[in-house]
Short mmCIF file of C-alpha atoms in Angstrom, two decimals:
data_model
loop_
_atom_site.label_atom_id
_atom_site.label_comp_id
_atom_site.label_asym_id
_atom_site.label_seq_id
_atom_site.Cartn_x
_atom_site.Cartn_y
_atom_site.Cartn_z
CA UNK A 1 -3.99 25.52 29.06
CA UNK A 2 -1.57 22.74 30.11
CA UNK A 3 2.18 22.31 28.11
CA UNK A 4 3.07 19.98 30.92
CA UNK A 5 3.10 16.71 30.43
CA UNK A 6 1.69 14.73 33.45
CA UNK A 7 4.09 13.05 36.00
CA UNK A 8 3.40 9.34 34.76
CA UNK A 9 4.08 10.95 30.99
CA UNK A 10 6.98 12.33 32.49
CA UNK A 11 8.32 8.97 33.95
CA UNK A 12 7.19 7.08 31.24
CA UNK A 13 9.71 9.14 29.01
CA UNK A 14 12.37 8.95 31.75
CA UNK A 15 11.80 5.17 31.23
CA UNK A 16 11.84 5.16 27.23
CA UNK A 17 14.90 7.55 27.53
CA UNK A 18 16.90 5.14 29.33
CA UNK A 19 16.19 2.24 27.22
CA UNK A 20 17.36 4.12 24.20
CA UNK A 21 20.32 5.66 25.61
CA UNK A 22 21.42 1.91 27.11
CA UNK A 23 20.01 -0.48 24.51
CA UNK A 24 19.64 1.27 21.15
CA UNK A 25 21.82 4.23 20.53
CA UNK A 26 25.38 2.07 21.75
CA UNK A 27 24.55 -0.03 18.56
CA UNK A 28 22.30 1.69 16.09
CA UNK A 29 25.12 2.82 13.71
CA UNK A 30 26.95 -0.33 13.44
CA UNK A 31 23.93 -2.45 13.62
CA UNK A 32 22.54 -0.37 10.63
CA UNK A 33 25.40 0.17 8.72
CA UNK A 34 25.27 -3.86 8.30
CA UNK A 35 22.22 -4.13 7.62
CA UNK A 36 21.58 -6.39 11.09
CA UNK A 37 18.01 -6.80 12.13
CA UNK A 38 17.36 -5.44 15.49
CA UNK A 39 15.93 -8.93 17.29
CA UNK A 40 17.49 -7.93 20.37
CA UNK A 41 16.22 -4.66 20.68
CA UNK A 42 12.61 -5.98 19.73
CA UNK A 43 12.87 -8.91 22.53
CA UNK A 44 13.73 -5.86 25.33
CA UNK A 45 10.56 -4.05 23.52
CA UNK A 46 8.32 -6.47 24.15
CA UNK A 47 9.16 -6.79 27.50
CA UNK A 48 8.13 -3.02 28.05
CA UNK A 49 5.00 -3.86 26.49
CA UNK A 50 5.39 -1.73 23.85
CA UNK A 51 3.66 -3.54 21.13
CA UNK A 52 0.75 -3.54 23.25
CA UNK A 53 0.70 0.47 22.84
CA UNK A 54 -2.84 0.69 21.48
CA UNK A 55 -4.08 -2.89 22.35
CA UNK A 56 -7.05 -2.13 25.13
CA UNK A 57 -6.23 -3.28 28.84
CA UNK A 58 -8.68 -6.10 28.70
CA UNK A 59 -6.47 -7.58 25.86
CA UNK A 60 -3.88 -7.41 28.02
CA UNK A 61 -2.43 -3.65 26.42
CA UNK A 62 -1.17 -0.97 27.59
CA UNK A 63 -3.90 1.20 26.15
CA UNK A 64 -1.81 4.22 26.11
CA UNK A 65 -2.98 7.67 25.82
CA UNK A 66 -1.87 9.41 22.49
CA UNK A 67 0.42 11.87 23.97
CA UNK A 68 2.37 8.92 25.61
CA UNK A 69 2.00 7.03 22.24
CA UNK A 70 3.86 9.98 20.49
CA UNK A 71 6.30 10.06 23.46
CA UNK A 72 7.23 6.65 22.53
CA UNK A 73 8.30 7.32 18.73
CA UNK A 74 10.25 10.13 19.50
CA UNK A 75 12.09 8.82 21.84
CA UNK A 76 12.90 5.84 19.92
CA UNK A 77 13.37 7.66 16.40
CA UNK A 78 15.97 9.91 18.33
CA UNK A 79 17.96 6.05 18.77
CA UNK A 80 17.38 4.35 15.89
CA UNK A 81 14.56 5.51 13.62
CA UNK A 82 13.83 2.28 11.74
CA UNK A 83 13.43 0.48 14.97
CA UNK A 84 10.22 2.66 15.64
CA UNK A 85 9.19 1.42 12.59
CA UNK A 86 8.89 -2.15 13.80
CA UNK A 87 6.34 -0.84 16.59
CA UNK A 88 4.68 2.02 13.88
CA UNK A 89 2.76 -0.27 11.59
CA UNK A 90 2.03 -2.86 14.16
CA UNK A 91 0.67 -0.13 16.06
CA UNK A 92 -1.87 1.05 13.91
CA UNK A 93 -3.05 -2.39 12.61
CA UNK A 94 -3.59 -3.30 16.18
CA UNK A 95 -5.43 0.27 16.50
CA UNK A 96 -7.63 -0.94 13.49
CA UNK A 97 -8.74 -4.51 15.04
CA UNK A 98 -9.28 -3.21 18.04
CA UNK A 99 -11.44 -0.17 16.87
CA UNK A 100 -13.30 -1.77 14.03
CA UNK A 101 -12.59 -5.68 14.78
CA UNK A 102 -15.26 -8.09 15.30
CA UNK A 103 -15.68 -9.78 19.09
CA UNK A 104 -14.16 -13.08 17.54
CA UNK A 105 -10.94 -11.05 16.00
CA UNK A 106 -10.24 -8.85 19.10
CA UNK A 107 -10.54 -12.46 20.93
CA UNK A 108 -8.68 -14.17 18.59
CA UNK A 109 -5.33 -11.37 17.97
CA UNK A 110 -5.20 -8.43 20.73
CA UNK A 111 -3.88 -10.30 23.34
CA UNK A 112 -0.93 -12.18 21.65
CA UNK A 113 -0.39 -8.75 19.80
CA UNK A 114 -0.14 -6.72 23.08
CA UNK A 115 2.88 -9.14 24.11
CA UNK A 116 4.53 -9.16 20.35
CA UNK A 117 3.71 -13.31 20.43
CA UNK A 118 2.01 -12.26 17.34
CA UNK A 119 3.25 -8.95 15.42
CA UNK A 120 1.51 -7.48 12.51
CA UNK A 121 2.14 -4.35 9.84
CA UNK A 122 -0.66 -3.18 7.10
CA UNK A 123 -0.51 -3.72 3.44
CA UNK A 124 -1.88 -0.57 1.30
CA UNK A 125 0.17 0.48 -0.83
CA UNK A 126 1.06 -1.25 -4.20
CA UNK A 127 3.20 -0.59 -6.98
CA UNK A 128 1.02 1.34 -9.13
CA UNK A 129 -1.40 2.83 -6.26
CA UNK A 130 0.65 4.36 -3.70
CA UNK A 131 -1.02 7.45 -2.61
CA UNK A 132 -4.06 6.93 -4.99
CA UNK A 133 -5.66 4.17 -2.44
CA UNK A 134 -8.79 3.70 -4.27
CA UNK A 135 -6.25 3.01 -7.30
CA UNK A 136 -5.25 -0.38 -6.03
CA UNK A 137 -5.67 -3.24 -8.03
CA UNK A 138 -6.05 -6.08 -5.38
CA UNK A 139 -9.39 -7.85 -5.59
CA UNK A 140 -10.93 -10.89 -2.93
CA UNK A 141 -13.66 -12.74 -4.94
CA UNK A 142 -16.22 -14.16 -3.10
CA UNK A 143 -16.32 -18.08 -3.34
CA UNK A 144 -18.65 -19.73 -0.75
CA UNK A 145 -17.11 -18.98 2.18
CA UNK A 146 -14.14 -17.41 1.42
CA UNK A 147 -12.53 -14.95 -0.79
CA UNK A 148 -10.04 -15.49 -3.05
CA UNK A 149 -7.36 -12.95 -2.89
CA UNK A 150 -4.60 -11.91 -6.01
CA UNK A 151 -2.64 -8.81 -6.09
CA UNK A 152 0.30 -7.22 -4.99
CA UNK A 153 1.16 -4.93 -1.99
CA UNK A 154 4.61 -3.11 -1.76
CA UNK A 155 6.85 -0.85 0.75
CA UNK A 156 5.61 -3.31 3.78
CA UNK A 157 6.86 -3.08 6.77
CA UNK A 158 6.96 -6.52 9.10
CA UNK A 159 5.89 -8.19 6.14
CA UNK A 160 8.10 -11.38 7.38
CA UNK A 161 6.73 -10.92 11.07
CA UNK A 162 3.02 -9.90 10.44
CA UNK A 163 0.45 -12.75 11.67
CA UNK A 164 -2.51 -11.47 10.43
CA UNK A 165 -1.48 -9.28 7.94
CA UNK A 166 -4.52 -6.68 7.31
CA UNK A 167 -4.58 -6.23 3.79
CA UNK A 168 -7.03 -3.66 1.75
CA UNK A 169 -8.61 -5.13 -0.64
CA UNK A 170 -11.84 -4.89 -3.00
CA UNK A 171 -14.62 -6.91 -2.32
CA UNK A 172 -16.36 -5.62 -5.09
CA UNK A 173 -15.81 -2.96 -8.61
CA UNK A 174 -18.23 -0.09 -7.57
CA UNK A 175 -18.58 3.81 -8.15
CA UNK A 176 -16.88 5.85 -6.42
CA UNK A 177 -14.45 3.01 -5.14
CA UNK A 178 -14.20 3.29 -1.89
CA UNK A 179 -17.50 1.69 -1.53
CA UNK A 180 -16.15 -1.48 -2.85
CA UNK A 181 -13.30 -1.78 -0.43
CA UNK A 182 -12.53 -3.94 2.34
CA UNK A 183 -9.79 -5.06 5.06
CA UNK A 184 -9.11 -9.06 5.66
CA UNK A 185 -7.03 -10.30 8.34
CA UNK A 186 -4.32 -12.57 6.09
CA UNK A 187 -2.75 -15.59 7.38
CA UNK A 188 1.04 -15.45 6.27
CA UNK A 189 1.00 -19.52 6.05
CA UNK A 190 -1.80 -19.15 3.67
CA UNK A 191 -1.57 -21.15 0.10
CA UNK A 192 -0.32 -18.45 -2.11
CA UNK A 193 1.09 -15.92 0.57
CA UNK A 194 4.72 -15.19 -0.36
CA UNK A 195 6.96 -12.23 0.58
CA UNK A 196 8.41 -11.49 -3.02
CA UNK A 197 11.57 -9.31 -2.46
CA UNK A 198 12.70 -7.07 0.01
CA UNK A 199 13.01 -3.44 -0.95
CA UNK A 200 16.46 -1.61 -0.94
CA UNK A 201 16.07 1.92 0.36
CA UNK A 202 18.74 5.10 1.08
CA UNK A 203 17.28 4.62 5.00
CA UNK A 204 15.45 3.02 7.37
CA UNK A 205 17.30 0.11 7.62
CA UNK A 206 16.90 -2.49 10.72
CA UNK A 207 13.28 -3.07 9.80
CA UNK A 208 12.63 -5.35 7.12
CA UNK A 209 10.50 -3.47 4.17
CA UNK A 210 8.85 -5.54 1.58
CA UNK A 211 6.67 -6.47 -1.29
CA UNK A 212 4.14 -9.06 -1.45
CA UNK A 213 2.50 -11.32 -3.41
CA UNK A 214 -1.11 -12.87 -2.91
CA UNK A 215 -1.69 -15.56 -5.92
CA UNK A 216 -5.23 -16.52 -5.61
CA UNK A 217 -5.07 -16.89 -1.49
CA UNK A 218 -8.04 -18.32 -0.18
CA UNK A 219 -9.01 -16.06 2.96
CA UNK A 220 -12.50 -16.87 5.18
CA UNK A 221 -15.24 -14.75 5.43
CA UNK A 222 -14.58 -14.78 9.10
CA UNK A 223 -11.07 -12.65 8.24
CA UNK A 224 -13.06 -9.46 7.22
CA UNK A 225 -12.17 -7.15 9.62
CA UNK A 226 -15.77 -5.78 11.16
CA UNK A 227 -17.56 -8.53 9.43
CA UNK A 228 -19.38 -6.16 6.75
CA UNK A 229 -17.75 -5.53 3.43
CA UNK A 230 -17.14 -2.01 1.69
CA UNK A 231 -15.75 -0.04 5.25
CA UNK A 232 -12.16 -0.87 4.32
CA UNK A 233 -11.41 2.79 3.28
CA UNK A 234 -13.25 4.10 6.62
CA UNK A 235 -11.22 1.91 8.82
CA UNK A 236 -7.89 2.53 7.27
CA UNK A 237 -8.36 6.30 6.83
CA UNK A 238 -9.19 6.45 10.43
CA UNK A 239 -5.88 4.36 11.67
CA UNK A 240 -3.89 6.52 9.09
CA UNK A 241 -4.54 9.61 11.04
CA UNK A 242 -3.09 7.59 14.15
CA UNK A 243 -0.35 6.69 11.68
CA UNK A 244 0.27 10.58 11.40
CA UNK A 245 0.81 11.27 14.82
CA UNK A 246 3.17 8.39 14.78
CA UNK A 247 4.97 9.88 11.88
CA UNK A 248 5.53 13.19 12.96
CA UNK A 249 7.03 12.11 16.42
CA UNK A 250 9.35 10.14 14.89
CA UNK A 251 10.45 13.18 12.68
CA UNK A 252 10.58 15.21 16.11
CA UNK A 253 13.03 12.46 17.26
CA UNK A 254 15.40 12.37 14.29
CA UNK A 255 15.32 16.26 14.35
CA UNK A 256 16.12 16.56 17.71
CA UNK A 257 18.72 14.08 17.24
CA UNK A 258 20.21 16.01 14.43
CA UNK A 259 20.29 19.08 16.67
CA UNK A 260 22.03 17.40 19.51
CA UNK A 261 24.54 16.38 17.36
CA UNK A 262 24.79 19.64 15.83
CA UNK A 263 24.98 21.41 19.11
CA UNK A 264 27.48 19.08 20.63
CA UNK A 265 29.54 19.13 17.54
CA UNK A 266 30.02 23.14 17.77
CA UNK A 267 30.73 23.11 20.83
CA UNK A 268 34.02 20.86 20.43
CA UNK A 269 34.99 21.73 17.26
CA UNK A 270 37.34 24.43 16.98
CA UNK A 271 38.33 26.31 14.16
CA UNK A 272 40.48 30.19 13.72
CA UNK A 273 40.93 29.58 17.58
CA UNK A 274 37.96 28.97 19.10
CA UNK A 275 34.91 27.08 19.36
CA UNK A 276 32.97 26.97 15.77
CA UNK A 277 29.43 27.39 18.11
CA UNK A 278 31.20 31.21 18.88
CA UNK A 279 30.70 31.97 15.31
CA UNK A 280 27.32 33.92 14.83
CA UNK A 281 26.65 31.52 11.30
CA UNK A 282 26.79 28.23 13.30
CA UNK A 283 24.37 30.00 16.03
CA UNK A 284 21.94 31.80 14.05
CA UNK A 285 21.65 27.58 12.65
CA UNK A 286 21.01 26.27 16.02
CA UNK A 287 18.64 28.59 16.61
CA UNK A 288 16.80 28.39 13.72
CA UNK A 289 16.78 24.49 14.74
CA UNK A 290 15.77 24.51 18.23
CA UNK A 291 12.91 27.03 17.28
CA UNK A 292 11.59 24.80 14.47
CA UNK A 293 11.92 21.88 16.63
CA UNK A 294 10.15 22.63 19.71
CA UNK A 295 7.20 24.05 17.67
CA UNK A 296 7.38 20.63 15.66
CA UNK A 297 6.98 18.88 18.91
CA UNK A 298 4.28 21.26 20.46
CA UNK A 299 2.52 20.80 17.39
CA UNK A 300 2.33 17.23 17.69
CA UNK A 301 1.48 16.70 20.91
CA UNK A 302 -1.26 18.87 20.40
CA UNK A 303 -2.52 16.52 17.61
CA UNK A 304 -2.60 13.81 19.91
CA UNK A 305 -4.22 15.67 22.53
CA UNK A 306 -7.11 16.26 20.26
CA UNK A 307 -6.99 12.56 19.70
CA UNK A 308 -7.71 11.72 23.29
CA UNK A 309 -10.55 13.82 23.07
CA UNK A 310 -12.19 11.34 20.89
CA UNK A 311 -12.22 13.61 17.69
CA UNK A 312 -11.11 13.58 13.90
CA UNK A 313 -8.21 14.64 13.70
CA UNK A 314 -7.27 14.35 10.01
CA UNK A 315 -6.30 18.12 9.80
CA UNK A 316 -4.32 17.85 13.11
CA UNK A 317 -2.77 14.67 12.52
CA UNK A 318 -1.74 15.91 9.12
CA UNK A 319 -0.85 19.92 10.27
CA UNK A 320 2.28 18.08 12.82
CA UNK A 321 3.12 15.25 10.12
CA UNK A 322 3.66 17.85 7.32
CA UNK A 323 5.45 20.39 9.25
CA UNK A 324 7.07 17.75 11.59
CA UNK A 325 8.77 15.58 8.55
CA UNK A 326 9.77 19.13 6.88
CA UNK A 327 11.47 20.06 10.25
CA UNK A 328 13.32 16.49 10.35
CA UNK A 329 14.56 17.41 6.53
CA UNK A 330 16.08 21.03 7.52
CA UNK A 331 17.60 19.60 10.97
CA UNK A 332 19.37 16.66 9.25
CA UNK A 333 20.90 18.63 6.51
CA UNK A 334 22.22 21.54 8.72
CA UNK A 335 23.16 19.26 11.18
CA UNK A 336 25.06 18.22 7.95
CA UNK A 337 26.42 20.96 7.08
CA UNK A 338 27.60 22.06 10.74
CA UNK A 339 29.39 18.85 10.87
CA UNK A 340 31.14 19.84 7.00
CA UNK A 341 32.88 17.17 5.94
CA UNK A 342 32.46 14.65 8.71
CA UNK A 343 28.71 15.26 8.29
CA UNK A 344 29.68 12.97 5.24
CA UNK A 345 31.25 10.26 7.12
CA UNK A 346 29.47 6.95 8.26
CA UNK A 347 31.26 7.45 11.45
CA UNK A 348 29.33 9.96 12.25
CA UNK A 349 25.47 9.78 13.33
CA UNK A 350 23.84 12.35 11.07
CA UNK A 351 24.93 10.60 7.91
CA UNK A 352 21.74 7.89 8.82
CA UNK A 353 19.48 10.81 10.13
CA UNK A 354 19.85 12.46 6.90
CA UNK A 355 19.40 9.37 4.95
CA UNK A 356 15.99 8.50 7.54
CA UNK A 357 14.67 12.08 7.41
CA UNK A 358 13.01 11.69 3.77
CA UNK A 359 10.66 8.83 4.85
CA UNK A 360 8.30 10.95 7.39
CA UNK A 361 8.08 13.22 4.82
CA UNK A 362 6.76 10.22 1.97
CA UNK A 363 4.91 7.83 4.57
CA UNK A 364 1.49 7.41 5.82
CA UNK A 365 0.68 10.33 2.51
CA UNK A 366 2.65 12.83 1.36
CA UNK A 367 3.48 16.31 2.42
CA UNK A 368 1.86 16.83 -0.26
CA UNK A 369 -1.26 15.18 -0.02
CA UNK A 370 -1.33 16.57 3.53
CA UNK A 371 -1.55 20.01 2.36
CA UNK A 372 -4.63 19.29 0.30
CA UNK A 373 -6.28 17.53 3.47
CA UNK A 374 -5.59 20.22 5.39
CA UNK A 375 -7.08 23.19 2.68
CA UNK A 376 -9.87 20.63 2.43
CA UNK A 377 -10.88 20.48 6.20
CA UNK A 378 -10.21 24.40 6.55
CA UNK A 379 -12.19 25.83 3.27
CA UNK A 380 -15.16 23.12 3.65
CA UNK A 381 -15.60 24.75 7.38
CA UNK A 382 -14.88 20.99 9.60
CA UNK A 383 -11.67 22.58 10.45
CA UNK A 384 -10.48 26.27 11.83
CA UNK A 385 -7.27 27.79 13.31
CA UNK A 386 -7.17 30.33 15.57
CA UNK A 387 -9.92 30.40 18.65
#
């Protein structure tokens, strides 16, 4: 048993630490505070490769291992959280094509998705099927040979970036539902494409976050990703436990973020004559904090271990995002309240982590829902703790 990373995981987060200390963290506050999207930032990404993250190396990816995949949202999500989000979604759509993608696909997108030519996001969720998936409303009639697409997806992220756009869909109206549903790879320039609105949220600003319309699009048959109809639910359910992972490192990242503020904080603020981190309230926090946090982290690294392996890892995946995004909640609020009233203040950093923290614990299916997949995998027998 191995807590180590390895020594090219180890310099690989050397390198991601460095580019967040030098290009993200100098700006993230003012830069979010205006609501300024981070094209900079993404330029100096691409040029690390990093949207090429889970693009195979014979697209031209970097193919990363899933440990080094989580290293790279926690490092970045300690900077700026809703920058990670401009890699998160793109991530796992490029996961999808490249897992479940036809030879003519992978040809057509990996490559010029490995190098961010081409960026992408996913588009489940819609305004009245959010965590219900095989709720949504979206339908792609067959008509020769294409499919006409109307319905509405909502809370996208890249929405004004993503070329294709993987959008689930159903092919067909059958019992239970998930047998009806399918993923097409949308062209944006499509007749009938439109980003609507963008969506105003309490965080994760920088990243654009959006709803959109598709009014009778006319998609070809050759956009269904895998080339047979009715997997759709298979092939997202699989990225979304990639998704996870990604999820719960970012939550790592704002924690531990929240904590260093926290801890640097005490340590210069003095109050009755001495140091606030001398007083045994303020420690017995910090504690509490680092304890949470480095079992947050453990426990998603081991999720993406067992991802490597080449299992499932729905219980795993949802285990680190449930207690990861819960950790990210506690450290930003009593990283809050250490900071009293200039935890309040804009000009101070843990005003955005606290506002950021809620997503992890909403996204890629709630805390929530991740407790019932979890009780699922443990009482039907697929999943065990313990040895």
């Amino acid at each position: 048993m191995d807590f180590e990373l390895t020594d090219e995981q180890k310099a690989f987060r050397e390198t991601l630490r460095a580019f967040v200390e030098k290009e993200i963290v100098p700006v993230a506050t003012e830069w979010e505070h205006s609501g300024r999207y981070p094209a900079e930032i993404i330029e100096k990404m691409k040029q690390m490769g990093l949207f090429g993250l889970s693009v195979p190396e014979e697209y031209g990816g970097m193919e990363a291992d899933m440990v080094s995949f989580a290293l790279v949202f926690e490092e970045i999500a300690r900077g700026w959280m809703g920058v990670a989000g401009t890699i998160g979604s793109h991530s796992l759509a490029c996961w999808m094509i490249a897992k479940h993608g036809t030879d003519e696909q992978k040809s057509l997108y990996l490559a010029d998705l490995a190098t961010g030519v081409r960026r992408t996001g996913i588009a489940l969720t819609e305004p009245g099927a959010g965590t219900d998936l095989q709720g949504i409303q979206t339908r792609a009639v067959l008509d020769g040979d294409h499919y006409v697409v109307t319905g509405t997806k909502t809370w996208i992220t890249n929405a004004r970036h993503a070329d294709p756009l993987p959008v689930l869909v159903k092919t067909s109206v059958m019992d239970p539902a998930h047998k009806g549903m399918s993923v097409l790879l949308v062209d944006p320039s499509s007749p009938g494409f439109s980003v609507s609105r963008d969506l105003p949220k309490l965080g994760y600003k920088g990243t654009e976050t959006c709803e959109v319309v598709l009014d009778e699009v006319r998609v070809p048959v050759s956009a269904l990703l895998g080339g047979v109809e009715g997997r759709g639910m298979q092939q997202v359910l699989g990225g979304l436990e990639i998704g996870r992972i990604n999820i719960a490192a970012r939550a790592v990242g704002v924690a531990q973020a929240a904590y260093d503020a926290a801890l640097s904080y005490a340590r210069q603020r003095t109050a009755f004559g001495q140091p606030i981190a001398e007083f045994q309230a303020i420690q017995l926090k910090i504690a509490d904090l680092a304890t949470e946090i480095q079992a947050a982290r453990l426990l998603t690294y081991w999720a993406a271990a067992q991802a490597d392996s080449g299992k499932r890892v729905d219980m795993e995946a949802g285990m680190a995002k449930y207690f990861a995004s819960e950790v990210a909640l506690k450290a930003s609020l009593e990283a809050m309240r250490i900071h009293g009233g200039y935890g309040y203040s804009q000009e101070y950093v843990v005003e955005r982590l606290y506002r950021d923290a809620p997503l992890m614990a909403i996204g890629e299916g709630t805390n929530d829902v991740q407790r019932m997949v979890i009780a699922r995998a443990l009482v039907s027998g697929k999943g065990k703790v313990g040895w």
